mmCIF file with all atom_site columns, C-alpha atoms in Angstrom:
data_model
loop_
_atom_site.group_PDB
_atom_site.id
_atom_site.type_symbol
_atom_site.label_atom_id
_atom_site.label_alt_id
_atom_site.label_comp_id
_atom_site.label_asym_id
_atom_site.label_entity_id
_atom_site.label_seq_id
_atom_site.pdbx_PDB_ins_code
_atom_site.Cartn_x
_atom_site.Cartn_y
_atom_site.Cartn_z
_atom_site.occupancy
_atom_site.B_iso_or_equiv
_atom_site.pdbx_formal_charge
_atom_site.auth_seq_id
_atom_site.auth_comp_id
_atom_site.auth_asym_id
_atom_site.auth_atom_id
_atom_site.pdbx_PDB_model_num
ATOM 1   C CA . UNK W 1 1   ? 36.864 14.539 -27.560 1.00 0.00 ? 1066 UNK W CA 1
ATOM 2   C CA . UNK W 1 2   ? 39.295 12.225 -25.891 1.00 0.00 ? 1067 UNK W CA 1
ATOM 3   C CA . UNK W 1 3   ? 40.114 9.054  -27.901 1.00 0.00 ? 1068 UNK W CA 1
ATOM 4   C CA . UNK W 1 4   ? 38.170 6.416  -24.883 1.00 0.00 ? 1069 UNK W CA 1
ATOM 5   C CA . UNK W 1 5   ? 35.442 8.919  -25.012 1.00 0.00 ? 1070 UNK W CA 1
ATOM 6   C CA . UNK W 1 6   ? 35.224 9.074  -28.984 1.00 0.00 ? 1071 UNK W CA 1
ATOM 7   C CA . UNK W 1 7   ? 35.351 5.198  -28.934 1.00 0.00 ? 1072 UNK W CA 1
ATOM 8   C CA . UNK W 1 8   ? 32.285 4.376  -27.034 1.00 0.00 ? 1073 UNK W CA 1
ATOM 9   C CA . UNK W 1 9   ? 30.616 7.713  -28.228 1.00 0.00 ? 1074 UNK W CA 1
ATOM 10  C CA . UNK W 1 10  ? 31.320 6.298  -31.992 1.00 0.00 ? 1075 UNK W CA 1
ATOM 11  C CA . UNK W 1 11  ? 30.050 2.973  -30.702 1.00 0.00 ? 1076 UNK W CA 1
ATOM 12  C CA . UNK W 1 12  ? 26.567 4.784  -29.118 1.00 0.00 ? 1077 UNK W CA 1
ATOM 13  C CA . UNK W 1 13  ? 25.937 6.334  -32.511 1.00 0.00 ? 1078 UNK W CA 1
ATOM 14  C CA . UNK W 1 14  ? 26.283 3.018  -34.405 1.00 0.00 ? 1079 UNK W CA 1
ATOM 15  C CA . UNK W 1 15  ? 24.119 0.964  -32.759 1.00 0.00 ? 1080 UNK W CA 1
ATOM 16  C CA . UNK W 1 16  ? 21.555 4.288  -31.744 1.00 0.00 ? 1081 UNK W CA 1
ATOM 17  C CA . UNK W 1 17  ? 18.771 2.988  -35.043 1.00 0.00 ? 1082 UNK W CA 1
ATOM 18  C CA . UNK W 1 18  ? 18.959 -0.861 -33.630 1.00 0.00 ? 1083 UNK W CA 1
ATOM 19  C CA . UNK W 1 19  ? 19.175 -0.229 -29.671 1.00 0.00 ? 1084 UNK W CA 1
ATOM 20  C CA . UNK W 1 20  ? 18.486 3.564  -27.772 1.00 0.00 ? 1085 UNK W CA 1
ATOM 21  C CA . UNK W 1 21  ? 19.296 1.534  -24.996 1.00 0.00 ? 1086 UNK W CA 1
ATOM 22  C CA . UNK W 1 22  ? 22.279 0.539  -26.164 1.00 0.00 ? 1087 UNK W CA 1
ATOM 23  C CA . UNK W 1 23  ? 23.364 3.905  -27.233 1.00 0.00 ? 1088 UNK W CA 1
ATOM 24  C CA . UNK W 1 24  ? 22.236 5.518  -23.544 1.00 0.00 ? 1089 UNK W CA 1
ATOM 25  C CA . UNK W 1 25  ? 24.308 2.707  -21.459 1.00 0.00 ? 1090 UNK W CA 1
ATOM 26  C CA . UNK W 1 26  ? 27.354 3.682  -23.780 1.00 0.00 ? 1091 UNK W CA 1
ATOM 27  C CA . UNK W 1 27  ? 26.765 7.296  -23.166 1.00 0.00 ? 1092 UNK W CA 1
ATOM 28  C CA . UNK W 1 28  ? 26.729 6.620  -19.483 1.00 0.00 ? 1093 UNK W CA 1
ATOM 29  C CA . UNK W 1 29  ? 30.148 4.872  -19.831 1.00 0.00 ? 1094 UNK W CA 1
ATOM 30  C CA . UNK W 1 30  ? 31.426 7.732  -21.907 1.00 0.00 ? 1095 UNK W CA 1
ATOM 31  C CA . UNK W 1 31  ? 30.537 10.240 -19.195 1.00 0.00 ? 1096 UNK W CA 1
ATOM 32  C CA . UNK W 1 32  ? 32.049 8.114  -16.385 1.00 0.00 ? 1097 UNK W CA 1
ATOM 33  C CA . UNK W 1 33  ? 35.227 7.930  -18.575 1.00 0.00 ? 1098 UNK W CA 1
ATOM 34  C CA . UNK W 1 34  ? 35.093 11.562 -19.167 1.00 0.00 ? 1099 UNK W CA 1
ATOM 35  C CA . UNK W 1 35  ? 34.876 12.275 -15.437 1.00 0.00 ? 1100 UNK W CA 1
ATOM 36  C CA . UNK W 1 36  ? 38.019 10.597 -14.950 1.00 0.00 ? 1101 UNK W CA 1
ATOM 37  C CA . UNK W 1 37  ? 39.921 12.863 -17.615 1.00 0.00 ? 1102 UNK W CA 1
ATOM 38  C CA . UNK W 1 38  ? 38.281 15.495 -15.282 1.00 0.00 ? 1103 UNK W CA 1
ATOM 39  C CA . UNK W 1 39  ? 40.897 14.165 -12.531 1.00 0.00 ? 1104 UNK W CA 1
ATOM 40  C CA . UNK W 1 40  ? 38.374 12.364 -10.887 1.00 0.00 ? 1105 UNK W CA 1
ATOM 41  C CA . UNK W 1 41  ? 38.565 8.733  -9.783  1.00 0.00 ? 1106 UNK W CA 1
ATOM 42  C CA . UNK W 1 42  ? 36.140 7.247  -12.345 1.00 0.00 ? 1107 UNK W CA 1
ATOM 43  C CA . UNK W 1 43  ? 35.193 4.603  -9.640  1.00 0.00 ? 1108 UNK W CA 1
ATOM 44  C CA . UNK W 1 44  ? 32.037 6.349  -8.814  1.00 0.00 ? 1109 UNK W CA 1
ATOM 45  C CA . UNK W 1 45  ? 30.306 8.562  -11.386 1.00 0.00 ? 1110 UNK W CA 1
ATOM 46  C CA . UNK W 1 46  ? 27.545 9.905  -8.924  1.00 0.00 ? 1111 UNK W CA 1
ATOM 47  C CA . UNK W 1 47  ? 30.460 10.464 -6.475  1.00 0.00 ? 1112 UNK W CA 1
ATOM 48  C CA . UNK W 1 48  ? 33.031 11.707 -9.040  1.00 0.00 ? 1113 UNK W CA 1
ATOM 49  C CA . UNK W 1 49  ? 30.402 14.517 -10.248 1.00 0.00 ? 1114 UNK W CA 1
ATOM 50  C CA . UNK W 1 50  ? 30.031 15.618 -6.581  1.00 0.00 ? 1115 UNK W CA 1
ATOM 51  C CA . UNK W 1 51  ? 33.729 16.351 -6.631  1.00 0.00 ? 1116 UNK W CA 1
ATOM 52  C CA . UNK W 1 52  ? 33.546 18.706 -9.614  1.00 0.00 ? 1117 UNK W CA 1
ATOM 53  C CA . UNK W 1 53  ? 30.156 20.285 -8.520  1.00 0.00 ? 1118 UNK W CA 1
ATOM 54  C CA . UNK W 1 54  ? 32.204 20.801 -4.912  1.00 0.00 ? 1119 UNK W CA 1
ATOM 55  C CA . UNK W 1 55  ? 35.096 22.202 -7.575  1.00 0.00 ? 1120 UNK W CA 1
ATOM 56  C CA . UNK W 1 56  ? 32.560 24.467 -8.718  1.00 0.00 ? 1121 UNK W CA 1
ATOM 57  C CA . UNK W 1 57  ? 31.316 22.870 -12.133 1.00 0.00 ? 1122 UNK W CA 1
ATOM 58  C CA . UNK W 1 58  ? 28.458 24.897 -13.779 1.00 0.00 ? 1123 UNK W CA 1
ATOM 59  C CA . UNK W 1 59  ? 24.477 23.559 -12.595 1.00 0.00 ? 1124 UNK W CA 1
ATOM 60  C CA . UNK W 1 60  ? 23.961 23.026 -16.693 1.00 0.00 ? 1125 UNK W CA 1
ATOM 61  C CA . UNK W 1 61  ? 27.050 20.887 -16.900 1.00 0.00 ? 1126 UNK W CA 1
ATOM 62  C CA . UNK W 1 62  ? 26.417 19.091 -13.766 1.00 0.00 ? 1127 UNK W CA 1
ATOM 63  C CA . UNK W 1 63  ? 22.635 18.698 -14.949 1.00 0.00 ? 1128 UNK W CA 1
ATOM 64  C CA . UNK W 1 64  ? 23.390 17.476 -18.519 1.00 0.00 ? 1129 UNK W CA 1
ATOM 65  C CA . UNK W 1 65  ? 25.997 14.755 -16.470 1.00 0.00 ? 1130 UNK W CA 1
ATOM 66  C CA . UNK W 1 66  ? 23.180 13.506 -13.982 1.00 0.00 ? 1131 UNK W CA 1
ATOM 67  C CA . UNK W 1 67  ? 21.049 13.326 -17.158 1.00 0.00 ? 1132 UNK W CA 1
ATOM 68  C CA . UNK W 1 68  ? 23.414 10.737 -19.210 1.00 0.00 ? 1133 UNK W CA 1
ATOM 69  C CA . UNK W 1 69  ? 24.182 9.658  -15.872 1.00 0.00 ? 1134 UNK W CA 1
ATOM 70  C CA . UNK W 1 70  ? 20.286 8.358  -14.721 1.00 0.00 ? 1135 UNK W CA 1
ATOM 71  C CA . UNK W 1 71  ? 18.985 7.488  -18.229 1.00 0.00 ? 1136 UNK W CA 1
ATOM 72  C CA . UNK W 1 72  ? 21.996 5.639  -18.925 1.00 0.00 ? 1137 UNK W CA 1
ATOM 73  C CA . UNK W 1 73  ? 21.640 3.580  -15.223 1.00 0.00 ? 1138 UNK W CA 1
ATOM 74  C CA . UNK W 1 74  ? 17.730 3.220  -16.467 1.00 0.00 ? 1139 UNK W CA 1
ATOM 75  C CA . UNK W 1 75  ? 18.155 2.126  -19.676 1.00 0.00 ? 1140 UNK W CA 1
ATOM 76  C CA . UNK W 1 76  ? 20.278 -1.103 -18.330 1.00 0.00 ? 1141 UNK W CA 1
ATOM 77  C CA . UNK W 1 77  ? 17.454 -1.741 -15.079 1.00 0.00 ? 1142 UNK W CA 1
ATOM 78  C CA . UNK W 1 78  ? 14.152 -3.702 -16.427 1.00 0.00 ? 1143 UNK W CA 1
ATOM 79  C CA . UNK W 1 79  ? 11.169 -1.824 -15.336 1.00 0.00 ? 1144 UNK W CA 1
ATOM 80  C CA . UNK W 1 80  ? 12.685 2.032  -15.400 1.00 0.00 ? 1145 UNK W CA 1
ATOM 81  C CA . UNK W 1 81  ? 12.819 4.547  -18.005 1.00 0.00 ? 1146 UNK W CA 1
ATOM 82  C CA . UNK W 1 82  ? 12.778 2.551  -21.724 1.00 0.00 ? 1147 UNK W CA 1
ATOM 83  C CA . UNK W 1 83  ? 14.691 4.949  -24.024 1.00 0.00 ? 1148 UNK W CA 1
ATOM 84  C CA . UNK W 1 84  ? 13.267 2.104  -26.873 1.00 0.00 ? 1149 UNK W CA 1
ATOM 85  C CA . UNK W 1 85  ? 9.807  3.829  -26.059 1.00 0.00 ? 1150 UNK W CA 1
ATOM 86  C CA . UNK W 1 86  ? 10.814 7.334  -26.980 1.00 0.00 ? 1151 UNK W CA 1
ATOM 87  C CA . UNK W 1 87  ? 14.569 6.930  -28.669 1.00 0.00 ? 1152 UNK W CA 1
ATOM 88  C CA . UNK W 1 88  ? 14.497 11.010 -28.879 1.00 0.00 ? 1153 UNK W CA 1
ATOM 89  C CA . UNK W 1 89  ? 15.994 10.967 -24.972 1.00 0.00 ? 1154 UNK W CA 1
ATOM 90  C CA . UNK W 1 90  ? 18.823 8.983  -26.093 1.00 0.00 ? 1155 UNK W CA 1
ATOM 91  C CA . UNK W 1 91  ? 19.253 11.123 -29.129 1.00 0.00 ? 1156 UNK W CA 1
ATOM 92  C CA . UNK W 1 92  ? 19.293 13.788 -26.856 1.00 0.00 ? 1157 UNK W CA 1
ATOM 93  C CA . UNK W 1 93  ? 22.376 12.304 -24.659 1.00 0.00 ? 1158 UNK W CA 1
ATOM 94  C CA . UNK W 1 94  ? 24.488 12.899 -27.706 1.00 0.00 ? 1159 UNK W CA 1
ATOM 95  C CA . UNK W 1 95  ? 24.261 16.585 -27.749 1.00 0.00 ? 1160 UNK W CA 1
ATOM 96  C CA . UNK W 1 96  ? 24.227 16.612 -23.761 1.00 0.00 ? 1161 UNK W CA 1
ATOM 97  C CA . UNK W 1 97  ? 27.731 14.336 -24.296 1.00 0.00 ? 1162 UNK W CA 1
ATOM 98  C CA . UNK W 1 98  ? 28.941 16.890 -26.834 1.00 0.00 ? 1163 UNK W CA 1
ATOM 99  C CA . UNK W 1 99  ? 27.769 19.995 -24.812 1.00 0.00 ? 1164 UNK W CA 1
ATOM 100 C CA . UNK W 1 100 ? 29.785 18.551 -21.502 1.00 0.00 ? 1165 UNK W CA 1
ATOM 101 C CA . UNK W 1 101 ? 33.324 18.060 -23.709 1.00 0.00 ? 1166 UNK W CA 1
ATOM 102 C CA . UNK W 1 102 ? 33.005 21.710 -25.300 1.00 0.00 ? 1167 UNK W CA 1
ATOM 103 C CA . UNK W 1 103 ? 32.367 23.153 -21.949 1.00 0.00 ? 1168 UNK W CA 1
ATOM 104 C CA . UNK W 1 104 ? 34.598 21.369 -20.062 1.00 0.00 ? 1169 UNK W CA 1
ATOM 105 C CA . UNK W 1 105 ? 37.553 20.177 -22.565 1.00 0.00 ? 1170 UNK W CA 1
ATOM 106 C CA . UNK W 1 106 ? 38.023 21.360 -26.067 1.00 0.00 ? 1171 UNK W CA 1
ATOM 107 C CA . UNK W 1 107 ? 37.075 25.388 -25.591 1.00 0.00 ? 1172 UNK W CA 1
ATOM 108 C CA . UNK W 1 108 ? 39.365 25.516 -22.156 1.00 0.00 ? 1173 UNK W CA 1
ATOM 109 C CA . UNK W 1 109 ? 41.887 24.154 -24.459 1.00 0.00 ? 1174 UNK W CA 1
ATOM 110 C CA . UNK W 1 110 ? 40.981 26.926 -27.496 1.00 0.00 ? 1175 UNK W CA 1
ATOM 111 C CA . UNK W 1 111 ? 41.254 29.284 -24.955 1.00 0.00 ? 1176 UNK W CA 1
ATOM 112 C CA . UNK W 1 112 ? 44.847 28.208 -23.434 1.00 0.00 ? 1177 UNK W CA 1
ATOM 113 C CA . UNK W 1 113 ? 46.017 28.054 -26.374 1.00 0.00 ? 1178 UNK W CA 1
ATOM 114 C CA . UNK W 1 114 ? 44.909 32.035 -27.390 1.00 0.00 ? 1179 UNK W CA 1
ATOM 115 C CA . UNK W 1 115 ? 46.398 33.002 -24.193 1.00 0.00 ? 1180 UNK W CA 1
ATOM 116 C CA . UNK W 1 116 ? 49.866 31.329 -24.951 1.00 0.00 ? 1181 UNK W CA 1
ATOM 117 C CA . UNK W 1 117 ? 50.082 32.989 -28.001 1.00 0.00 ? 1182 UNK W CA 1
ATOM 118 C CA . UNK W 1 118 ? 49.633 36.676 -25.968 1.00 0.00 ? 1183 UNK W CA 1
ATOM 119 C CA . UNK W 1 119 ? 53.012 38.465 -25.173 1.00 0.00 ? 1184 UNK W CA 1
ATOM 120 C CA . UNK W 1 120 ? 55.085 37.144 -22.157 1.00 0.00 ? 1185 UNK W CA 1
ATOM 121 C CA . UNK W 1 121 ? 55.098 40.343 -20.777 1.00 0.00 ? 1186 UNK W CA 1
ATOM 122 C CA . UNK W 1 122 ? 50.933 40.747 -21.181 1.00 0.00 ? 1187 UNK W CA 1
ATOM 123 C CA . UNK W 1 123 ? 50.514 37.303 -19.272 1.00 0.00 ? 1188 UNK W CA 1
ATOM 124 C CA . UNK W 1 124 ? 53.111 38.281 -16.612 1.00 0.00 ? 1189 UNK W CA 1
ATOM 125 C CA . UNK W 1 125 ? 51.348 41.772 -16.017 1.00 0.00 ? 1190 UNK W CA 1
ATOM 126 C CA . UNK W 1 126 ? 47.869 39.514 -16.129 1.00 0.00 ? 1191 UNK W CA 1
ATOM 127 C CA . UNK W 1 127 ? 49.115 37.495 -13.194 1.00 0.00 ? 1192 UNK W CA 1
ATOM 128 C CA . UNK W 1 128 ? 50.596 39.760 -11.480 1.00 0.00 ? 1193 UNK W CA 1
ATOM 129 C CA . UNK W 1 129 ? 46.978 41.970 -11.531 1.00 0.00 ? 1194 UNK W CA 1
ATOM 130 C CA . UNK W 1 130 ? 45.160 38.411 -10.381 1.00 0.00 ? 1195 UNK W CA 1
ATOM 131 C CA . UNK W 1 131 ? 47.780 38.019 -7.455  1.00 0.00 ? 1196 UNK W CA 1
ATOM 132 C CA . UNK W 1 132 ? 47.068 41.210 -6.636  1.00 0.00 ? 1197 UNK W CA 1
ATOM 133 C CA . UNK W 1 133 ? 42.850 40.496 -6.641  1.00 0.00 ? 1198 UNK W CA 1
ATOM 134 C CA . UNK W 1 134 ? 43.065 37.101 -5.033  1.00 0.00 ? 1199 UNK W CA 1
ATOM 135 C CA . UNK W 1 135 ? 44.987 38.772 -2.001  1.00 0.00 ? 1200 UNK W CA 1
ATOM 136 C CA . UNK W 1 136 ? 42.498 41.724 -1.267  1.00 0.00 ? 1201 UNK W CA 1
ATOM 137 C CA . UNK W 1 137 ? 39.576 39.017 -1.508  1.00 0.00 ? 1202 UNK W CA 1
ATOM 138 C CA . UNK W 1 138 ? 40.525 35.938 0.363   1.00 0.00 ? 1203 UNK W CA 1
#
């Protein structure tokens, strides 16, 4: 997990027994922040997960996002959702935070790292195959 993700996530899980709420607005700040190490703006977090559904992120990814995303805006707006009244939906938006930096961080970075450690001459054949692919099927 990046280090201004792991901050606020620590944060979330510290004050999760006094304040759900609390923990569920930090969540929502840790997703935004995680958008933005997605290359995205990180002005907008509705907007900036349009981008990387339009980029062609996975429905469970984008779902668990929108998730954080809504119960995080609700648990700040008087009158919505009250994570207090059930704290298991901001318990929840842990494993939903952890699911969406697996997916989209640390095992694309497992796997890079595998792949550099192939021959040069097995990842040169590789791309030559998927040059090949990408220009029968524009």
């Amino acid at each position: 997990m990046p280090e201004p993700i792991k901050a606020d996530y620590d944060e979330a899980r510290k004050v999760f027994r006094d304040s759900p709420r609390s923990s569920a607005a930090l969540l929502r700040l840790a997703i935004q922040k995680l958008c933005k190490e997605l290359g995205q703006k990180g002005d907008n977090i509705n907007a900036d997960i349009s981008a990387l559904v339009g980029a062609g992120l996975p429905v469970p990814i984008q779902q668990s996002l929108d998730i954080v995303r809504v119960v995080g805006n609700n648990a700040v707006h008087p009158g919505q959702l009250d994570v207090n009244d059930d704290p298991t939906i901001a318990a929840a938006l842990f494993e939903l935070v952890n699911l969406i930096v697996e997916d989209r961080i640390a095992r694309p970075k497992q796997i890079d790292a595998l792949y550099l450690k192939l021959p040069e001459t097995a990842r040169k054949a590789i791309e030559e195959r998927n040059a090949k692919a990408v220009a029968k099927n524009p």
